[in-house]
Amino acid sequence: MEGDSIVLYIIISILVSLLFALGVIWFLNHAQKKISQSRFRAQELKLNFQRLMLENTVRTKEQERDRISRELHDDVSSQLGIVNLNMHVLKQRMPDDHGLESIIDQIEMSIKKSSERSRAISHELMPISFKKFGIHLALEELVDSINVTGTMTLTVENDFLIELKDEFKLLHIYRVIQELLNNSVKYAKAKNISIDFLPIGTEIEMTYRDDGIGCDLSQNKEGLGLNNINTRATLLDGDVEFTSSINKGFLAVLKFPNYD
Amino acid sequence: MEAFFNGIANTTVVFSVVFAIFSILVYNKTNKVFHLFLVYIIMGGSFDLVSTFFFEKKMNNLKFFHLYTLLEFVILSVFIRNFLEVMKPKFDLQKAYLPAVVFIIINSLFIQGLDIYNSYSAALSSILILGYCIYTFYLLLDFQMSKIYISFKWIVIGVFINHIVTLIVMLSSNVVLNISSDYRIIIWIIKTIVGLFTKLLFFIIIVKSLNHPKKHSLNGR
């Protein structure tokens, strides 16, 4: 009988200790899960905050560009137009003095050039067509402005696929194209550039390709503004991949969701 | 009851030996960080085999238990310490295990002697190993674990379960010795079943760890 109770006590002790061990294991796994979940949430919050900061920075930059563009277009260009008109009146009222006339001609020429330049800068900063008619017509205008030079051919396959409504998101797409075109024109010496928009499920895949001299991406990332493109891709909730090597042209594939 | 116990005990020994052979075979295929644990498994299998052989020949096998307690304690302590080092623990396990090793040796040679079951050393060893396990659990709470550390966590869980039962048995060993062998056997059956269960757990962990990248170090995680 005594042996019975001793064994019973020992068995109970073993069972209690096993229950304790299982409790510790359960607590460990549960606490680990909770901690990793809270760490994940904190990380997510941090990422969201960083994204918000980035978005605000880019948004502010775009608003500032828009403001400067409008100032240049509405104010500076108009002022230059008025000065030009006044110079014209002045020239008509001046006595016949060929020396003075040629100076006025030169001033008129400078004013004209300044006016054109300010319009061009204004357009680069924020294309009027984009603001007034949207991305599709802005792209068409971009094609015309490149092809009219005769040094390169730009084709855009864009069947009005983009359904995004957020003006800033559309502007990101436009800026990405602008940045890529800038690289092709400035550095790549490309002759042919193509931009294709392809719908894949709920996403749009934009493929940008040029036949220029290409580059070593591992060395040129900073200089080519690829970081800016990456930022814009992030703000589009998408991603972008670049492929290029020396003398093999340049390829960029941007994927983004086609909804706001 | 005795037949049942013999069945369980024989199954445990066979599994222990098979697991030891398996560990030898996969030794080079396993990540280096688990090598010490494989040595522990191989040692366990070898001791089980030799002890059974001595038991069958009616020879005293207690000396092996003394040696096993010492080696088990050292190997598990170093194994756990190696993993914990990466987490930069405030407490260095070395401070605890070096005096314990000295005590285990003194106990075997002078206090309980080699011909008596080393319940003091085994109990101390289990208490310290349980302490290491709880400290490991504490450190693992806020640690981003790789696959290697997940395996390590389950090994420590196995060690924890095994040693918590061993400790109860060791602490009650004086009482257990005074009751009839019919009752005593129930205690040993429970201990053997828990031992078999933890060995199975270790086996699953080692098999799963074969898929881990071999060159992953603890620091590289």
mmCIF file of C-alpha atoms in Angstrom, chain A residues 14-260:
data_model
loop_
_atom_site.group_PDB
_atom_site.id
_atom_site.type_symbol
_atom_site.label_atom_id
_atom_site.label_comp_id
_atom_site.label_asym_id
_atom_site.label_seq_id
_atom_site.Cartn_x
_atom_site.Cartn_y
_atom_site.Cartn_z
ATOM 1 C CA ILE A 14 6.284 13.269 -13.404
ATOM 2 C CA LEU A 15 2.953 14.152 -15.011
ATOM 3 C CA VAL A 16 2.947 17.586 -13.373
ATOM 4 C CA SER A 17 6.515 18.203 -14.538
ATOM 5 C CA LEU A 18 5.578 17.035 -18.036
ATOM 6 C CA LEU A 19 2.587 19.372 -17.994
ATOM 7 C CA PHE A 20 4.899 22.151 -16.835
ATOM 8 C CA ALA A 21 7.296 21.332 -19.693
ATOM 9 C CA LEU A 22 4.437 21.377 -22.193
ATOM 10 C CA GLY A 23 3.234 24.659 -20.700
ATOM 11 C CA VAL A 24 6.693 26.174 -21.108
ATOM 12 C CA ILE A 25 6.841 24.971 -24.719
ATOM 13 C CA TRP A 26 3.372 26.328 -25.442
ATOM 14 C CA PHE A 27 4.283 29.662 -23.840
ATOM 15 C CA LEU A 28 7.543 29.808 -25.788
ATOM 16 C CA ASN A 29 5.860 29.196 -29.137
ATOM 17 C CA HIS A 30 2.945 31.497 -28.351
ATOM 18 C CA ALA A 31 5.172 34.324 -27.092
ATOM 19 C CA GLN A 32 7.517 33.927 -30.049
ATOM 20 C CA LYS A 33 4.575 34.179 -32.426
ATOM 21 C CA LYS A 34 3.267 37.278 -30.630
ATOM 22 C CA ILE A 35 6.689 38.931 -30.597
ATOM 23 C CA SER A 36 7.334 38.215 -34.259
ATOM 24 C CA GLN A 37 3.839 39.490 -35.124
ATOM 25 C CA SER A 38 4.415 42.738 -33.235
ATOM 26 C CA ARG A 39 7.874 43.049 -34.817
ATOM 27 C CA PHE A 40 6.282 42.528 -38.222
ATOM 28 C CA ARG A 41 3.624 45.147 -37.459
ATOM 29 C CA ALA A 42 6.286 47.629 -36.322
ATOM 30 C CA GLN A 43 8.264 46.966 -39.482
ATOM 31 C CA GLU A 44 5.135 47.409 -41.580
ATOM 32 C CA LEU A 45 4.360 50.707 -39.840
ATOM 33 C CA LYS A 46 7.925 51.886 -40.409
ATOM 34 C CA LEU A 47 7.733 50.950 -44.086
ATOM 35 C CA ASN A 48 4.360 52.656 -44.459
ATOM 36 C CA PHE A 49 5.737 55.762 -42.789
ATOM 37 C CA GLN A 50 8.786 55.739 -45.066
ATOM 38 C CA ARG A 51 6.534 55.310 -48.069
ATOM 39 C CA LEU A 52 4.309 58.152 -46.931
ATOM 40 C CA MET A 53 7.345 60.379 -46.458
ATOM 41 C CA LEU A 54 8.598 59.443 -49.906
ATOM 42 C CA GLU A 55 5.208 60.047 -51.447
ATOM 43 C CA ASN A 56 4.917 63.443 -49.770
ATOM 44 C CA THR A 57 8.428 64.407 -50.878
ATOM 45 C CA VAL A 58 7.718 63.459 -54.482
ATOM 46 C CA ARG A 59 4.277 65.076 -54.337
ATOM 47 C CA THR A 60 5.747 68.317 -52.985
ATOM 48 C CA LYS A 61 8.420 68.209 -55.668
ATOM 49 C CA GLU A 62 5.801 67.747 -58.369
ATOM 50 C CA GLN A 63 3.637 70.534 -56.949
ATOM 51 C CA GLU A 64 6.654 72.816 -56.896
ATOM 52 C CA ARG A 65 7.477 71.880 -60.476
ATOM 53 C CA ASP A 66 3.893 72.609 -61.430
ATOM 54 C CA ARG A 67 4.018 75.971 -59.698
ATOM 55 C CA ILE A 68 7.308 76.969 -61.346
ATOM 56 C CA SER A 69 6.014 75.725 -64.696
ATOM 57 C CA ARG A 70 2.872 77.872 -64.378
ATOM 58 C CA GLU A 71 4.904 80.888 -63.249
ATOM 59 C CA LEU A 72 7.179 80.507 -66.231
ATOM 60 C CA HIS A 73 4.353 79.991 -68.653
ATOM 61 C CA ASP A 74 1.807 82.485 -67.334
ATOM 62 C CA ASP A 75 4.038 85.149 -65.876
ATOM 63 C CA VAL A 76 7.553 85.144 -67.309
ATOM 64 C CA SER A 77 6.460 84.256 -70.844
ATOM 65 C CA SER A 78 3.693 86.875 -70.787
ATOM 66 C CA GLN A 79 6.067 89.519 -69.466
ATOM 67 C CA LEU A 80 8.550 88.663 -72.198
ATOM 68 C CA GLY A 81 5.726 88.893 -74.755
ATOM 69 C CA ILE A 82 4.837 92.389 -73.499
ATOM 70 C CA VAL A 83 8.506 93.493 -73.592
ATOM 71 C CA ASN A 84 8.759 92.157 -77.133
ATOM 72 C CA LEU A 85 5.643 94.091 -78.164
ATOM 73 C CA ASN A 86 6.959 97.270 -76.602
ATOM 74 C CA MET A 87 10.276 96.817 -78.373
ATOM 75 C CA HIS A 88 8.379 96.479 -81.632
ATOM 76 C CA VAL A 89 6.484 99.737 -80.937
ATOM 77 C CA LEU A 90 9.722 101.405 -79.910
ATOM 78 C CA LYS A 91 11.365 100.297 -83.138
ATOM 79 C CA GLN A 92 8.547 101.807 -85.200
ATOM 80 C CA ARG A 93 8.679 105.129 -83.378
ATOM 81 C CA MET A 94 12.457 105.450 -83.504
ATOM 82 C CA PRO A 95 14.006 107.869 -85.984
ATOM 83 C CA ASP A 96 15.948 106.262 -88.764
ATOM 84 C CA ASP A 97 19.024 105.117 -86.919
ATOM 85 C CA HIS A 98 20.440 101.876 -88.336
ATOM 86 C CA GLY A 99 22.784 101.333 -85.391
ATOM 87 C CA LEU A 100 19.952 101.583 -82.870
ATOM 88 C CA GLU A 101 17.682 99.461 -85.045
ATOM 89 C CA SER A 102 20.136 96.588 -85.153
ATOM 90 C CA ILE A 103 20.468 96.735 -81.347
ATOM 91 C CA ILE A 104 16.679 96.577 -81.005
ATOM 92 C CA ASP A 105 16.635 93.637 -83.449
ATOM 93 C CA GLN A 106 19.147 91.836 -81.285
ATOM 94 C CA ILE A 107 17.100 92.553 -78.152
ATOM 95 C CA GLU A 108 13.979 91.283 -79.905
ATOM 96 C CA MET A 109 15.833 88.138 -80.928
ATOM 97 C CA SER A 110 17.041 87.567 -77.344
ATOM 98 C CA ILE A 111 13.530 88.112 -75.983
ATOM 99 C CA LYS A 112 12.151 85.630 -78.486
ATOM 100 C CA LYS A 113 14.780 83.052 -77.548
ATOM 101 C CA SER A 114 14.189 83.624 -73.830
ATOM 102 C CA SER A 115 10.449 83.271 -74.340
ATOM 103 C CA GLU A 116 10.898 80.001 -76.248
ATOM 104 C CA ARG A 117 13.316 78.691 -73.640
ATOM 105 C CA SER A 118 11.006 79.572 -70.753
ATOM 106 C CA ARG A 119 8.134 77.817 -72.545
ATOM 107 C CA ALA A 120 10.340 74.764 -73.123
ATOM 108 C CA ILE A 121 11.426 74.662 -69.461
ATOM 109 C CA SER A 122 7.823 75.142 -68.402
ATOM 110 C CA HIS A 123 6.827 72.249 -70.653
ATOM 111 C CA GLU A 124 9.615 70.008 -69.314
ATOM 112 C CA LEU A 125 8.624 70.766 -65.749
ATOM 113 C CA MET A 126 4.950 70.052 -66.309
ATOM 114 C CA PRO A 127 3.637 69.396 -69.799
ATOM 115 C CA ILE A 128 0.486 71.383 -70.445
ATOM 116 C CA SER A 129 -0.953 68.525 -72.481
ATOM 117 C CA PHE A 130 -0.596 66.227 -69.474
ATOM 118 C CA LYS A 131 -2.390 68.659 -67.193
ATOM 119 C CA LYS A 132 -5.106 69.435 -69.712
ATOM 120 C CA PHE A 133 -5.638 66.202 -71.653
ATOM 121 C CA GLY A 134 -4.039 63.410 -69.623
ATOM 122 C CA ILE A 135 -1.247 60.911 -70.085
ATOM 123 C CA HIS A 136 -2.320 59.447 -73.426
ATOM 124 C CA LEU A 137 -2.156 62.707 -75.330
ATOM 125 C CA ALA A 138 0.936 63.770 -73.402
ATOM 126 C CA LEU A 139 2.646 60.616 -74.631
ATOM 127 C CA GLU A 140 1.558 61.319 -78.195
ATOM 128 C CA GLU A 141 3.020 64.791 -77.876
ATOM 129 C CA LEU A 142 6.216 63.280 -76.510
ATOM 130 C CA VAL A 143 6.418 60.956 -79.537
ATOM 131 C CA ASP A 144 5.975 63.894 -81.895
ATOM 132 C CA SER A 145 8.591 65.988 -80.116
ATOM 133 C CA ILE A 146 11.160 63.177 -80.382
ATOM 134 C CA ASN A 147 10.342 62.087 -83.940
ATOM 135 C CA VAL A 148 10.337 65.645 -85.300
ATOM 136 C CA THR A 149 14.098 65.852 -84.607
ATOM 137 C CA GLY A 150 14.702 63.100 -87.200
ATOM 138 C CA THR A 151 17.637 61.700 -85.222
ATOM 139 C CA MET A 152 15.662 58.902 -83.606
ATOM 140 C CA THR A 153 12.346 57.106 -83.867
ATOM 141 C CA LEU A 154 10.062 56.647 -80.923
ATOM 142 C CA THR A 155 7.053 54.356 -81.116
ATOM 143 C CA VAL A 156 4.509 53.971 -78.347
ATOM 144 C CA GLU A 157 2.001 51.102 -78.326
ATOM 145 C CA ASN A 158 -0.603 52.559 -76.043
ATOM 146 C CA ASP A 159 -4.186 51.590 -76.687
ATOM 147 C CA PHE A 160 -5.635 53.751 -73.933
ATOM 148 C CA LEU A 161 -5.141 50.847 -71.531
ATOM 149 C CA ILE A 162 -4.234 52.801 -68.440
ATOM 150 C CA GLU A 163 -7.262 53.126 -66.188
ATOM 151 C CA LEU A 164 -5.596 54.879 -63.258
ATOM 152 C CA LYS A 165 -7.412 58.005 -62.110
ATOM 153 C CA ASP A 166 -4.907 59.356 -59.579
ATOM 154 C CA GLU A 167 -3.143 62.192 -61.364
ATOM 155 C CA PHE A 168 0.048 61.664 -59.359
ATOM 156 C CA LYS A 169 0.254 58.004 -60.305
ATOM 157 C CA LEU A 170 -0.192 58.909 -63.953
ATOM 158 C CA LEU A 171 2.485 61.547 -63.538
ATOM 159 C CA HIS A 172 4.839 58.891 -62.119
ATOM 160 C CA ILE A 173 4.405 56.826 -65.291
ATOM 161 C CA TYR A 174 5.044 59.884 -67.408
ATOM 162 C CA ARG A 175 8.135 60.835 -65.388
ATOM 163 C CA VAL A 176 9.525 57.306 -65.649
ATOM 164 C CA ILE A 177 9.204 57.516 -69.427
ATOM 165 C CA GLN A 178 10.728 61.000 -69.423
ATOM 166 C CA GLU A 179 13.693 59.785 -67.353
ATOM 167 C CA LEU A 180 14.243 56.765 -69.607
ATOM 168 C CA LEU A 181 13.973 58.890 -72.756
ATOM 169 C CA ASN A 182 16.426 61.358 -71.286
ATOM 170 C CA ASN A 183 18.933 58.513 -70.808
ATOM 171 C CA SER A 184 18.397 57.201 -74.331
ATOM 172 C CA VAL A 185 18.853 60.663 -75.830
ATOM 173 C CA LYS A 186 21.713 61.881 -73.648
ATOM 174 C CA TYR A 187 23.857 58.790 -73.101
ATOM 175 C CA ALA A 188 22.724 55.836 -75.164
ATOM 176 C CA LYS A 189 22.797 57.426 -78.647
ATOM 177 C CA ALA A 190 19.818 55.259 -79.503
ATOM 178 C CA LYS A 191 18.262 55.310 -82.970
ATOM 179 C CA ASN A 192 15.074 53.444 -82.151
ATOM 180 C CA ILE A 193 13.042 53.494 -78.981
ATOM 181 C CA SER A 194 9.851 51.584 -78.344
ATOM 182 C CA ILE A 195 7.420 51.727 -75.464
ATOM 183 C CA ASP A 196 4.744 49.030 -75.199
ATOM 184 C CA PHE A 197 1.923 48.861 -72.712
ATOM 185 C CA LEU A 198 0.546 45.381 -72.177
ATOM 186 C CA PRO A 199 -2.301 44.414 -69.826
ATOM 187 C CA ILE A 200 -1.535 41.358 -67.662
ATOM 188 C CA GLY A 201 -4.459 40.555 -65.415
ATOM 189 C CA THR A 202 -5.069 43.597 -63.278
ATOM 190 C CA GLU A 203 -1.607 44.952 -64.011
ATOM 191 C CA ILE A 204 -0.015 46.879 -66.806
ATOM 192 C CA GLU A 205 3.415 45.905 -68.023
ATOM 193 C CA MET A 206 5.270 48.728 -69.690
ATOM 194 C CA THR A 207 8.291 47.664 -71.699
ATOM 195 C CA TYR A 208 10.788 50.326 -72.690
ATOM 196 C CA ARG A 209 13.465 49.291 -75.150
ATOM 197 C CA ASP A 210 16.226 51.210 -76.956
ATOM 198 C CA ASP A 211 18.965 50.076 -79.342
ATOM 199 C CA GLY A 212 21.631 52.348 -77.904
ATOM 200 C CA ILE A 213 25.129 51.627 -76.648
ATOM 201 C CA GLY A 214 23.804 50.161 -73.393
ATOM 202 C CA CYS A 215 25.635 50.339 -70.112
ATOM 203 C CA ASP A 216 27.005 48.367 -67.207
ATOM 204 C CA LEU A 217 24.140 48.653 -64.730
ATOM 205 C CA SER A 218 26.268 47.700 -61.746
ATOM 206 C CA GLN A 219 28.343 50.856 -62.236
ATOM 207 C CA ASN A 220 25.933 53.425 -63.639
ATOM 208 C CA LYS A 221 22.905 53.156 -61.408
ATOM 209 C CA GLU A 222 23.255 56.544 -59.708
ATOM 210 C CA GLY A 223 24.048 58.560 -62.817
ATOM 211 C CA LEU A 224 21.191 57.184 -64.870
ATOM 212 C CA GLY A 225 18.504 58.236 -62.420
ATOM 213 C CA LEU A 226 17.430 54.621 -62.029
ATOM 214 C CA ASN A 227 16.918 55.228 -58.330
ATOM 215 C CA ASN A 228 14.319 57.872 -59.197
ATOM 216 C CA ILE A 229 12.592 55.388 -61.453
ATOM 217 C CA ASN A 230 12.647 52.792 -58.688
ATOM 218 C CA THR A 231 11.100 55.319 -56.303
ATOM 219 C CA ARG A 232 8.342 56.140 -58.763
ATOM 220 C CA ALA A 233 7.718 52.416 -59.353
ATOM 221 C CA THR A 234 7.345 51.945 -55.588
ATOM 222 C CA LEU A 235 4.881 54.826 -55.422
ATOM 223 C CA LEU A 236 2.926 53.148 -58.209
ATOM 224 C CA ASP A 237 2.766 49.988 -56.017
ATOM 225 C CA GLY A 238 4.715 48.305 -58.752
ATOM 226 C CA ASP A 239 8.229 47.259 -59.557
ATOM 227 C CA VAL A 240 10.734 47.855 -62.284
ATOM 228 C CA GLU A 241 13.537 45.755 -63.716
ATOM 229 C CA PHE A 242 16.410 46.975 -65.864
ATOM 230 C CA THR A 243 18.472 44.923 -68.283
ATOM 231 C CA SER A 244 21.428 46.258 -70.178
ATOM 232 C CA SER A 245 25.010 45.563 -71.094
ATOM 233 C CA ILE A 246 27.593 47.351 -73.233
ATOM 234 C CA ASN A 247 26.448 47.605 -76.890
ATOM 235 C CA LYS A 248 23.322 45.581 -76.180
ATOM 236 C CA GLY A 249 20.773 48.387 -75.760
ATOM 237 C CA PHE A 250 18.644 49.051 -72.734
ATOM 238 C CA LEU A 251 15.477 47.375 -71.490
ATOM 239 C CA ALA A 252 13.234 48.461 -68.644
ATOM 240 C CA VAL A 253 10.090 46.617 -67.611
ATOM 241 C CA LEU A 254 7.743 48.481 -65.293
ATOM 242 C CA LYS A 255 4.787 46.629 -63.796
ATOM 243 C CA PHE A 256 2.056 48.408 -61.872
ATOM 244 C CA PRO A 257 -1.543 47.756 -60.857
ATOM 245 C CA ASN A 258 -4.045 49.258 -63.258
ATOM 246 C CA TYR A 259 -6.407 50.514 -60.553
ATOM 247 C CA ASP A 260 -6.347 53.141 -57.795
#
